C-alpha positions as protocol buffer text, in pm:
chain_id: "A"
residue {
  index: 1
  type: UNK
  ca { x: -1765 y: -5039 z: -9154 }
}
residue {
  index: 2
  type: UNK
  ca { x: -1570 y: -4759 z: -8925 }
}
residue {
  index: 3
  type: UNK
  ca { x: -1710 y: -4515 z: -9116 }
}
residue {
  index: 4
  type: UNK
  ca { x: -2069 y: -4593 z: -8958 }
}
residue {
  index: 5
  type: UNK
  ca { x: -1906 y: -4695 z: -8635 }
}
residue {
  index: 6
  type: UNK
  ca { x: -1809 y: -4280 z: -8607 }
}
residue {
  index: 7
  type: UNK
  ca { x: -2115 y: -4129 z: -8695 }
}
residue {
  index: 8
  type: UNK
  ca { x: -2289 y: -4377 z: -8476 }
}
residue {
  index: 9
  type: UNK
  ca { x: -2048 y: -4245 z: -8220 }
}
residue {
  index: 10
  type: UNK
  ca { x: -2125 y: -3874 z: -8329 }
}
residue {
  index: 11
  type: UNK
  ca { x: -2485 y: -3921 z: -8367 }
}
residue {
  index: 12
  type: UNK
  ca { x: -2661 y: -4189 z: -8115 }
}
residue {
  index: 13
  type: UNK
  ca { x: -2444 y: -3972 z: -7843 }
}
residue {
  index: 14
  type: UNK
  ca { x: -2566 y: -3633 z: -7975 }
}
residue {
  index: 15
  type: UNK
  ca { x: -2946 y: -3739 z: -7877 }
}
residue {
  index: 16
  type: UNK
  ca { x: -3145 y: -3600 z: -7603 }
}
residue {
  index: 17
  type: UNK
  ca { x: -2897 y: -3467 z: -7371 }
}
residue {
  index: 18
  type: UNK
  ca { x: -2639 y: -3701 z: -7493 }
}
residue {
  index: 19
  type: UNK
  ca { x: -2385 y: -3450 z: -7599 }
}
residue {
  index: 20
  type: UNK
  ca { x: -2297 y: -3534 z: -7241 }
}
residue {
  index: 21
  type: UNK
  ca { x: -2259 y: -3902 z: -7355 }
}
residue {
  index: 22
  type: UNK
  ca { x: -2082 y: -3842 z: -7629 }
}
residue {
  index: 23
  type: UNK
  ca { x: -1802 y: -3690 z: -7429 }
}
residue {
  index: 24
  type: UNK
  ca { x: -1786 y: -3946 z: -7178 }
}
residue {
  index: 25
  type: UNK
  ca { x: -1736 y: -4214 z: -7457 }
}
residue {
  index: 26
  type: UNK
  ca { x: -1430 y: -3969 z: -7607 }
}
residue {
  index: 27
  type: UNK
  ca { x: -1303 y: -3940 z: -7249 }
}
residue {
  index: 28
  type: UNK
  ca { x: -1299 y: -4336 z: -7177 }
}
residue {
  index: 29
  type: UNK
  ca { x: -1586 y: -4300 z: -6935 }
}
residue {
  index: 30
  type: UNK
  ca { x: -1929 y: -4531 z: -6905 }
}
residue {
  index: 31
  type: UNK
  ca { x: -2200 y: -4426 z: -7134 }
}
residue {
  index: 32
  type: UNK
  ca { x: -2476 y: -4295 z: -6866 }
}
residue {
  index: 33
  type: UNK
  ca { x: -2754 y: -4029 z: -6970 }
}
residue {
  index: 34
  type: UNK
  ca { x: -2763 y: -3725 z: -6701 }
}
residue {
  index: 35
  type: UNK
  ca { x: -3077 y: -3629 z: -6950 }
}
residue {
  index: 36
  type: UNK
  ca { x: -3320 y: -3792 z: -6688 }
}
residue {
  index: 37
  type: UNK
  ca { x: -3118 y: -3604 z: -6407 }
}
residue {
  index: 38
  type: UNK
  ca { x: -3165 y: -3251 z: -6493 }
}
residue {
  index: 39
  type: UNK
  ca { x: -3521 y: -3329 z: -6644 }
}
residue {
  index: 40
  type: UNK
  ca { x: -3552 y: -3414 z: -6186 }
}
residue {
  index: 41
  type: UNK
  ca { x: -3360 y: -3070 z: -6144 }
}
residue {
  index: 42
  type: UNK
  ca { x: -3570 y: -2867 z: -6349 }
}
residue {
  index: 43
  type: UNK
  ca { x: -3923 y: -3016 z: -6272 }
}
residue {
  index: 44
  type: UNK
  ca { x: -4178 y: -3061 z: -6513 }
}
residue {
  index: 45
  type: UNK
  ca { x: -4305 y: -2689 z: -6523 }
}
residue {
  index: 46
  type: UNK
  ca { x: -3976 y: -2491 z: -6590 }
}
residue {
  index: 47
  type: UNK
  ca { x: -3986 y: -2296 z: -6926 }
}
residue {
  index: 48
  type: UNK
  ca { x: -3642 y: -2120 z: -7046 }
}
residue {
  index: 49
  type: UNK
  ca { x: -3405 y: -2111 z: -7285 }
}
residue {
  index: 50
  type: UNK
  ca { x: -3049 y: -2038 z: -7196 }
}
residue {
  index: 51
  type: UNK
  ca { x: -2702 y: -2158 z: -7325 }
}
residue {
  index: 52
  type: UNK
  ca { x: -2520 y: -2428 z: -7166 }
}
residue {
  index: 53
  type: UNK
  ca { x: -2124 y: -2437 z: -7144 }
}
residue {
  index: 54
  type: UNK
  ca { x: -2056 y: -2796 z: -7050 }
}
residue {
  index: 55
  type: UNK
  ca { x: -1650 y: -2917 z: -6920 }
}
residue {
  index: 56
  type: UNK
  ca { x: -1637 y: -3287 z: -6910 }
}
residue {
  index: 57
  type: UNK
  ca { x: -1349 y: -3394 z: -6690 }
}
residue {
  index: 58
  type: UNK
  ca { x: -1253 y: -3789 z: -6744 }
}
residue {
  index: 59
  type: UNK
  ca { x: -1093 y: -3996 z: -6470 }
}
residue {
  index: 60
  type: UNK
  ca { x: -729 y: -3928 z: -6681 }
}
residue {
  index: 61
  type: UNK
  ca { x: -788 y: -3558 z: -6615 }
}
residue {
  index: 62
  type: UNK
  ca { x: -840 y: -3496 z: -7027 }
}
residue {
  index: 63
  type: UNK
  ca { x: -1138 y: -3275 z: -7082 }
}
residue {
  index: 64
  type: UNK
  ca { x: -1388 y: -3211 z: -7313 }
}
residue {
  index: 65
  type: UNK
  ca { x: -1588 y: -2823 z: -7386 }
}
residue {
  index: 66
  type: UNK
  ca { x: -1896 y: -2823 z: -7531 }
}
residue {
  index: 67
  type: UNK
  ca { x: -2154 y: -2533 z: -7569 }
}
residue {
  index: 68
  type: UNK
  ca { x: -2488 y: -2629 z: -7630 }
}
residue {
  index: 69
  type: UNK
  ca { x: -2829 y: -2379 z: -7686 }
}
residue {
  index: 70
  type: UNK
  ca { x: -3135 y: -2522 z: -7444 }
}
residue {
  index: 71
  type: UNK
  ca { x: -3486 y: -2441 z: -7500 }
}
residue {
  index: 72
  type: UNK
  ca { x: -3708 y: -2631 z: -7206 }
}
residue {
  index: 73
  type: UNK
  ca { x: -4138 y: -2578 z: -7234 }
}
residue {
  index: 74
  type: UNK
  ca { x: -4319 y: -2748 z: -6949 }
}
residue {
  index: 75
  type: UNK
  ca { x: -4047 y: -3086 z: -6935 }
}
residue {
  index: 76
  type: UNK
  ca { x: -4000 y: -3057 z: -7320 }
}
residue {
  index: 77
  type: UNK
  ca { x: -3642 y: -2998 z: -7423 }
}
residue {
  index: 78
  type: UNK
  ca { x: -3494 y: -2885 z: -7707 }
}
residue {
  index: 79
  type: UNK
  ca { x: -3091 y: -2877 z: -7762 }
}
residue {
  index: 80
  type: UNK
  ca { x: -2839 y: -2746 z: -8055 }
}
residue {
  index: 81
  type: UNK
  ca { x: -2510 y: -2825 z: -8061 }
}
residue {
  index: 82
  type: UNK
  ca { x: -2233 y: -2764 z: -8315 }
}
residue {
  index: 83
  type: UNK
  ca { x: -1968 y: -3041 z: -8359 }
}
residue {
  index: 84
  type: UNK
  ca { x: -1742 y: -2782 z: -8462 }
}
residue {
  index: 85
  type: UNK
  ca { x: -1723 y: -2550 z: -8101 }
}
residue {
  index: 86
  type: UNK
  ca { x: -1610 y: -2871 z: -7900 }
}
residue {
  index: 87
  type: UNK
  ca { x: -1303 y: -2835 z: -7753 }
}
residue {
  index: 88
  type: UNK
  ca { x: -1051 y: -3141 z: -7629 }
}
residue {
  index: 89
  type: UNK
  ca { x: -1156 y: -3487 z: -7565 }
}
residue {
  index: 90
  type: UNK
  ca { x: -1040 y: -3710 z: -7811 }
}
residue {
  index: 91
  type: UNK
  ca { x: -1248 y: -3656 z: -8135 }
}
residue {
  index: 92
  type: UNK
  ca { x: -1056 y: -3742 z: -8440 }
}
residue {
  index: 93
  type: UNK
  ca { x: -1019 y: -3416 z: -8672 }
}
residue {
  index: 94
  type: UNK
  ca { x: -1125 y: -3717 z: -8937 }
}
residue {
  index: 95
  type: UNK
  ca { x: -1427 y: -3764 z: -8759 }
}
residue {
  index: 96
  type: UNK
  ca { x: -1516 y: -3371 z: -8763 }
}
residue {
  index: 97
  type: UNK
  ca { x: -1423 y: -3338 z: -9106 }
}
residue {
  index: 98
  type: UNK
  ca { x: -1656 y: -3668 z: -9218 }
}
residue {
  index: 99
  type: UNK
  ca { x: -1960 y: -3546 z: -8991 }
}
residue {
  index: 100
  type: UNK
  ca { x: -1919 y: -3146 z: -9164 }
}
residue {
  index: 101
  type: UNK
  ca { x: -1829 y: -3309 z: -9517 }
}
residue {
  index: 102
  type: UNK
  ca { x: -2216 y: -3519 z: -9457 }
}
residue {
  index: 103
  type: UNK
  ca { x: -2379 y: -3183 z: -9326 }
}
residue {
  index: 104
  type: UNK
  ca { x: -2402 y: -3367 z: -8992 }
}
residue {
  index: 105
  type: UNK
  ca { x: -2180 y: -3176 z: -8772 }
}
residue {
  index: 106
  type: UNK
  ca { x: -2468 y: -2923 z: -8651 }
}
residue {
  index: 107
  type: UNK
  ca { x: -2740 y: -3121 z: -8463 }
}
residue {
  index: 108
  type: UNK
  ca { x: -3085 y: -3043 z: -8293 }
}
residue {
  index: 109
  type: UNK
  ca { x: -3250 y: -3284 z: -8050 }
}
residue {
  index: 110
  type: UNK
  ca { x: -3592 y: -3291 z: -7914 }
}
residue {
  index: 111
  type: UNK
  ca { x: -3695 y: -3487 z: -7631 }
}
residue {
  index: 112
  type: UNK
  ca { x: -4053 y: -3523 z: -7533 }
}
residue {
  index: 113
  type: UNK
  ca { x: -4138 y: -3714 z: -7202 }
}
residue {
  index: 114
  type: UNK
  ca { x: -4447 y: -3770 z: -7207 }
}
residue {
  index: 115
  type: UNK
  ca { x: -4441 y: -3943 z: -7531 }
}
residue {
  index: 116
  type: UNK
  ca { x: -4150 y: -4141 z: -7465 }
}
residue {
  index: 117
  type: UNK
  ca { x: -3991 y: -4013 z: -7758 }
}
residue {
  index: 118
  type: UNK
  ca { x: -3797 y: -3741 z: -7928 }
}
residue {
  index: 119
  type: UNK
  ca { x: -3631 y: -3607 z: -8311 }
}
residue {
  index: 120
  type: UNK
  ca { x: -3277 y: -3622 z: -8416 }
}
residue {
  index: 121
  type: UNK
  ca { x: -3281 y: -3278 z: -8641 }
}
residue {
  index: 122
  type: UNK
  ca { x: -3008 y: -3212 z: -8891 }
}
residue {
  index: 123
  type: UNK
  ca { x: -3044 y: -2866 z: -9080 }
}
residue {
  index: 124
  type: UNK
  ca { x: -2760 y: -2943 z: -9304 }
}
residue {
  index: 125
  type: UNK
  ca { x: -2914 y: -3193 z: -9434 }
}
residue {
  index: 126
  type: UNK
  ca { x: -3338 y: -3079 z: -9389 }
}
residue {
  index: 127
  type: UNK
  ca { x: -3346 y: -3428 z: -9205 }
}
residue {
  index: 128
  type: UNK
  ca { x: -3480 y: -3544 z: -8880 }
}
residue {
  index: 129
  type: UNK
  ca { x: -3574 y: -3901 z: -8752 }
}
residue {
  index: 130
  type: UNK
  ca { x: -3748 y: -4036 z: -8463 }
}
residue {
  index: 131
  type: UNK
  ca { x: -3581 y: -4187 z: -8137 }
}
residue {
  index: 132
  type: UNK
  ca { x: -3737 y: -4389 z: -7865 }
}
residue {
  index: 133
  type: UNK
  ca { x: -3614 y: -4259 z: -7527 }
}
residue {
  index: 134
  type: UNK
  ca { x: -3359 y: -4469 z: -7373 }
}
residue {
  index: 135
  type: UNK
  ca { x: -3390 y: -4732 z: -7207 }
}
residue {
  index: 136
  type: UNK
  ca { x: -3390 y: -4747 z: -6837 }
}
residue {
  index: 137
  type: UNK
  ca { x: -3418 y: -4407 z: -6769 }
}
residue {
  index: 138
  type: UNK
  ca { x: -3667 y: -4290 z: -6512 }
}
residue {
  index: 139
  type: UNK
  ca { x: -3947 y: -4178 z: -6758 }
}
residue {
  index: 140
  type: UNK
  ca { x: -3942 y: -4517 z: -7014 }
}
residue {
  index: 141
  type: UNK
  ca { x: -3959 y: -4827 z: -6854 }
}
residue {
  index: 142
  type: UNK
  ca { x: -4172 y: -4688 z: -6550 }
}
residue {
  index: 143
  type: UNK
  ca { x: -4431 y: -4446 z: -6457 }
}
residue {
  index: 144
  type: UNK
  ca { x: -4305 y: -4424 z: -6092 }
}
residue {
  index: 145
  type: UNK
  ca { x: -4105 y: -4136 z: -6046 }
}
residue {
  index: 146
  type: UNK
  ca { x: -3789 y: -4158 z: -5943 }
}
residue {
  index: 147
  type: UNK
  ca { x: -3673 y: -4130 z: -5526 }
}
residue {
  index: 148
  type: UNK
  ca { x: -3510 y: -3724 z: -5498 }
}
residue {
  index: 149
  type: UNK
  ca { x: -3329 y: -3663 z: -5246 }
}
residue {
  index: 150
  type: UNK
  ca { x: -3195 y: -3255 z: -5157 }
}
residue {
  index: 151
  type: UNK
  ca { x: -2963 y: -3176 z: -4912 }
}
residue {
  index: 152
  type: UNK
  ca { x: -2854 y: -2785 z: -4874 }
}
residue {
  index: 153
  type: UNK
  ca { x: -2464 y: -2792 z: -4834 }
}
residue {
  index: 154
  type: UNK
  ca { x: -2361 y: -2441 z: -4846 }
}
residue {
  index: 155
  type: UNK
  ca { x: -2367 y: -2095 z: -5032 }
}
residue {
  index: 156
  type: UNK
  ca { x: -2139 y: -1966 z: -5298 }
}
residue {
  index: 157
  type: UNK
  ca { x: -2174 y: -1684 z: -5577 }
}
residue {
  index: 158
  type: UNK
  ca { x: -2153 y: -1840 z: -5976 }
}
residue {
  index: 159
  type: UNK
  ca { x: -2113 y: -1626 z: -6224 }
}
residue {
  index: 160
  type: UNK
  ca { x: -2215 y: -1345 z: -6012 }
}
residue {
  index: 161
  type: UNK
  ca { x: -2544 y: -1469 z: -5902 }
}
residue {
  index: 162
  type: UNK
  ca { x: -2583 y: -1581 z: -5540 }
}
residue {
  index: 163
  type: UNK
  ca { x: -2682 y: -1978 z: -5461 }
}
residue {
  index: 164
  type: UNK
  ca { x: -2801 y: -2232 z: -5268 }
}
residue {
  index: 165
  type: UNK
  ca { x: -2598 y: -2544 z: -5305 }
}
residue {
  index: 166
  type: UNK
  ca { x: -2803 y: -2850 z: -5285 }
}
residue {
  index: 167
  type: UNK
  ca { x: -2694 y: -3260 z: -5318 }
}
residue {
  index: 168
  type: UNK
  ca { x: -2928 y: -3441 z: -5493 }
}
residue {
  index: 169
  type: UNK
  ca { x: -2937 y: -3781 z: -5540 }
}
residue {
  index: 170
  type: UNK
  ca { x: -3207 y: -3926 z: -5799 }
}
residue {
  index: 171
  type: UNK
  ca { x: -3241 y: -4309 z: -5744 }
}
residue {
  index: 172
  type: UNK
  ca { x: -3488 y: -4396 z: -6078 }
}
residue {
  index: 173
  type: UNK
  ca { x: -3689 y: -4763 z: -5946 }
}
residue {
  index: 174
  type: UNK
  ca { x: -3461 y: -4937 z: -6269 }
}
residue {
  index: 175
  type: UNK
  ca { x: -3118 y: -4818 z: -6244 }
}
residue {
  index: 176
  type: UNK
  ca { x: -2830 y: -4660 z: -6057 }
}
residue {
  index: 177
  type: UNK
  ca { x: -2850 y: -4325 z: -5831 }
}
residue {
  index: 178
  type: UNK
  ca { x: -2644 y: -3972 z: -5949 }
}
residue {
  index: 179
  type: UNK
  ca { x: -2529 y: -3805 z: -5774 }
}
residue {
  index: 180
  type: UNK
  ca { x: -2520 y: -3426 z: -5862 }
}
residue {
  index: 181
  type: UNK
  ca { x: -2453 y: -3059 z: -5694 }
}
residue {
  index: 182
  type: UNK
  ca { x: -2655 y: -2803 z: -5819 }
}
residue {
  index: 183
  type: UNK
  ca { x: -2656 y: -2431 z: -5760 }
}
residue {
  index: 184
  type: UNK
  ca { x: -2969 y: -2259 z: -5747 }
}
residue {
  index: 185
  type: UNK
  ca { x: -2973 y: -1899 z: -5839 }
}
residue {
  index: 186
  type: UNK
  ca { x: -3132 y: -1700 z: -5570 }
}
residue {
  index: 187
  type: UNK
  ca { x: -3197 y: -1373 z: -5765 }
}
residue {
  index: 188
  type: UNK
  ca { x: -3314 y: -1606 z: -6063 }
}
residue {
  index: 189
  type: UNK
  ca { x: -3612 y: -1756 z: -5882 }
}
residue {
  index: 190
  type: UNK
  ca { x: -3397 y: -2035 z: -5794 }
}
residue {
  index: 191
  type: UNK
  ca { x: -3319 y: -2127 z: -6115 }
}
residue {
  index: 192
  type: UNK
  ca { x: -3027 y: -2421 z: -6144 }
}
residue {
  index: 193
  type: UNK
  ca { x: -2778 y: -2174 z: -6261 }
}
residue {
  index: 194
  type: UNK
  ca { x: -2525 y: -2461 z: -6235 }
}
residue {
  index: 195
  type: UNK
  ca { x: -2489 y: -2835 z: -6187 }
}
residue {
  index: 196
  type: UNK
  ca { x: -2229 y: -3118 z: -6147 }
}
residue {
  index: 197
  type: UNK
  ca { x: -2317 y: -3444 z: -6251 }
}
residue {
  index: 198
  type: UNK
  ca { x: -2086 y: -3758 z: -6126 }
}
residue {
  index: 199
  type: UNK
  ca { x: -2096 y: -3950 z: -6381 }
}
residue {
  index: 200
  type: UNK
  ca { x: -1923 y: -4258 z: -6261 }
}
residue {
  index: 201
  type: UNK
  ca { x: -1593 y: -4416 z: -6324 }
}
residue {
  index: 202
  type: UNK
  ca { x: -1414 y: -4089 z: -6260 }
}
residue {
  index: 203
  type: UNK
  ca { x: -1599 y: -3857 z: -6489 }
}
residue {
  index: 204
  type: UNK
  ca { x: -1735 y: -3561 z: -6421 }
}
residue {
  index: 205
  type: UNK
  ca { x: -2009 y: -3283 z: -6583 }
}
residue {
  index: 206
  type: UNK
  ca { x: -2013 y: -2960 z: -6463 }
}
residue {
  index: 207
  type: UNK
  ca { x: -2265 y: -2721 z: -6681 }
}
residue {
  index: 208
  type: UNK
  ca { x: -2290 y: -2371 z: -6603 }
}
residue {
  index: 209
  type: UNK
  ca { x: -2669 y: -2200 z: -6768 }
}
residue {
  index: 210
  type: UNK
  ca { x: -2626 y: -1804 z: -6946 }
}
residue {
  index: 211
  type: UNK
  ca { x: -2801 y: -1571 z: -7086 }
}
residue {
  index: 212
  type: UNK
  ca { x: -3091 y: -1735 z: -6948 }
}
residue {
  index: 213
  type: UNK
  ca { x: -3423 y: -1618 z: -7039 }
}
residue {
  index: 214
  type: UNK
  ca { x: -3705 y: -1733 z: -6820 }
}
residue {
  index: 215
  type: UNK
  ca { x: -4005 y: -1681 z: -7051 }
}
residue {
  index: 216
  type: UNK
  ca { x: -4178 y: -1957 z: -7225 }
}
residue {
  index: 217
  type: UNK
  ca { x: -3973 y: -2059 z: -7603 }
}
residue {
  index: 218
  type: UNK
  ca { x: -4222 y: -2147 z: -7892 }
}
residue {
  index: 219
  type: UNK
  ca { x: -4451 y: -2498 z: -7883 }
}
residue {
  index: 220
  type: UNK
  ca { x: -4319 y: -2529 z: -8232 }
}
residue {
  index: 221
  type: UNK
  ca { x: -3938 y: -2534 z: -8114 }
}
residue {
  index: 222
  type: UNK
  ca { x: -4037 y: -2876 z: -8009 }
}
residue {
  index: 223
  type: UNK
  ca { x: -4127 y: -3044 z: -8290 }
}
residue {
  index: 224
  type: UNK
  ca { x: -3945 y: -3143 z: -8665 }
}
residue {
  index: 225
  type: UNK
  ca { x: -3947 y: -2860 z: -8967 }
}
residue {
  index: 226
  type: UNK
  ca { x: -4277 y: -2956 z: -9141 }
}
residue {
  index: 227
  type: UNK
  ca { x: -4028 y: -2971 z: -9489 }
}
residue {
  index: 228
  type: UNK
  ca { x: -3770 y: -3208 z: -9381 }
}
residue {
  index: 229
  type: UNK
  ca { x: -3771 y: -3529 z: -9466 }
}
residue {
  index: 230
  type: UNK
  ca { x: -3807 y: -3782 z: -9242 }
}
residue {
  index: 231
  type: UNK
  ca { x: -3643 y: -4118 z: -9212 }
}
residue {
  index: 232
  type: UNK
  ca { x: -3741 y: -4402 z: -8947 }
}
residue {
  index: 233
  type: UNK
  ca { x: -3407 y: -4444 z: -8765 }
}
residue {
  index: 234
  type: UNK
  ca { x: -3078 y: -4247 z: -8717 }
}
residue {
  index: 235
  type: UNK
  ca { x: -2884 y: -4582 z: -8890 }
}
residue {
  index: 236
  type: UNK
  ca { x: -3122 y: -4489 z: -9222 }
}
residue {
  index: 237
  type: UNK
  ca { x: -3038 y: -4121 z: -9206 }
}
residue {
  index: 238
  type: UNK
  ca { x: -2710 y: -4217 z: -9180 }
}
residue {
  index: 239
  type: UNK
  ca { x: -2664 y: -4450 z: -9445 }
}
residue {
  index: 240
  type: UNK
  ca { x: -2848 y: -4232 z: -9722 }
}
residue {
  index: 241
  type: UNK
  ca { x: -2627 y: -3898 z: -9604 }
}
residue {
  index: 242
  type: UNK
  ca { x: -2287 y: -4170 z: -9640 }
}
residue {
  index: 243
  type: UNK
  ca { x: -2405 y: -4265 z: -10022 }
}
residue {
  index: 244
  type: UNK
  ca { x: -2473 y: -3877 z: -10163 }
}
residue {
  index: 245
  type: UNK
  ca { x: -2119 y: -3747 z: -10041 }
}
residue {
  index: 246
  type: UNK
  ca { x: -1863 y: -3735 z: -10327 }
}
residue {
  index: 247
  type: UNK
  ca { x: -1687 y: -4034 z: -10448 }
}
residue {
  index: 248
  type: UNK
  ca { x: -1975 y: -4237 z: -10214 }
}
residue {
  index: 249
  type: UNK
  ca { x: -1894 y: -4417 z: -9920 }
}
residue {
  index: 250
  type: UNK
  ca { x: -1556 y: -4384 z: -9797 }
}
residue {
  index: 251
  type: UNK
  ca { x: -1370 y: -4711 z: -9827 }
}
residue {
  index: 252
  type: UNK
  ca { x: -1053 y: -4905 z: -9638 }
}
residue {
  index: 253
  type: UNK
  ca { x: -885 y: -4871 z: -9333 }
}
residue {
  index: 254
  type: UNK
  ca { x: -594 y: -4618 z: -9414 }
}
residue {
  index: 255
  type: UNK
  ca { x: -809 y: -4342 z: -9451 }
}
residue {
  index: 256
  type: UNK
  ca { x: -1003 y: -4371 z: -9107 }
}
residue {
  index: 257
  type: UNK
  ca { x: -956 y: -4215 z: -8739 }
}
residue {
  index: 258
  type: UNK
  ca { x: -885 y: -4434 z: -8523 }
}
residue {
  index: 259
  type: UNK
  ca { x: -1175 y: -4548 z: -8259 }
}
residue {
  index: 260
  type: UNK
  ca { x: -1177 y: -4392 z: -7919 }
}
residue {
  index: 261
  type: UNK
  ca { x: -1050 y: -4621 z: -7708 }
}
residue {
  index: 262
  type: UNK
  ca { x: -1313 y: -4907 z: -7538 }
}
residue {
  index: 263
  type: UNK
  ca { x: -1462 y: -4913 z: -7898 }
}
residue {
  index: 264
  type: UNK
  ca { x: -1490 y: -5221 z: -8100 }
}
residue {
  index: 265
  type: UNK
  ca { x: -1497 y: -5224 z: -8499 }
}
């Protein structure tokens, strides 16, 4: 039904880092995960929390804001978005108003590394389920690490700090190179302040990091509220939020968004 077909949309895009996917699928461009990327930029020992305000650009020139609340412990990340601050793109109001109406619009996402894993979190509905990493990124399908190259191209001042601007290239040993810029903060103990992620087929991610706070977040950010309930697979969660909203399952064609385009029924 279309009605799963959106919050599949919504929600398989909304995991790990995919808020970033989920944008290039509104904007028309290939689903890639830049989650394995910045897990290269920010190296396996970073700790911070900061807020990330993400402008997707598509090859058409439409774009897409997003702000999104990191929390990163040692390679662990934790992200919360809210459906409701995007700006642009092409997400059906339907599609908002659906994912709200289910107390799905407000997500958390957990991605843990080293366990090949992570936790789709929604609060609305005190609800989390697992979710394998995806395949072919650097850290699932092999423990080689990926080939990093840095090249310092110049100096510029973002958002007031002073950088370094690198081009890095991370090559994983199963799957296609990015390409991204990143500015390292100078007076932030070189912290990635900023980065810009080519996406591929036109699209591009530019993220710029504030109010960044450089001490260690809470071990127990990173894992599910001990009283939600737990189902074994986004689909699931999906399908028992769909049959408690009023009137059940929404039914025919008339009163459904359309698809974004490149999406089949």
């Amino acid at each position: 039904m279309r009605t799963i077909r959106i919050a599949s949309l919504v929600t398989l895009a909304l995991c790990g880092l995919g808020a970033v996917g989920f944008a290039q699928g509104m904007l028309g461009g290939p689903r890639r995960d830049p989650g394995a990327v910045l897990a290269e930029i920010f190296g396996k020992d970073k700790s911070f929390s900061a807020v990330a305000r993400t402008t997707v650009k598509g090859p058409d020139g439409n774009e897409m804001q997003m702000e999104t609340s990191y929390a990163v412990l040692e390679g662990k990340i934790r992200t919360e978005t809210d459906m409701a601050k995007m700006q642009g793109g092409r997400i059906p109001p339907q599609a908002l108003a659906q994912m709200q109406a289910m107390g799905m619009d407000k997500t958390v996402t957990i991605v843990l590394p080293e366990k090949r894993t992570g936790y789709l979190v929604y609060p609305g509905l005190k609800a989390y389920c697992e979710l394998p990493m995806r395949a072919g990124s650097s850290s699932t399908e092999t423990n080689k690490p990926p080939k990093v190259e840095r090249t310092e191209v110049g100096k510029e001042t973002i958002d007031g700090h002073p950088c370094v601007k690198y081009k890095v290239v991370v090559t994983p040993e199963n799957g296609p190179s990015v390409n991204t810029l990143v500015w390292q903060a100078t007076d932030l103990k070189d912290y990635p302040i900023q980065t810009e992620v080519d996406a591929g087929g036109g699209t591009v991610i530019t993220t710029l990091f504030q109010n960044i706070n450089q001490h260690k977040p809470a071990a127990s950010l990173f894992e599910p509220p001990s009283d939600y309930k737990h189902y074994s697979s986004p689909q699931e969660l999906m399908m028992n939020s769909m049959g408690g909203m009023p009137g059940g399952m929404p039914r025919g064609r008339s009163s459904m968004p359309p698809m974004p385009p490149g999406e089949k029924e």
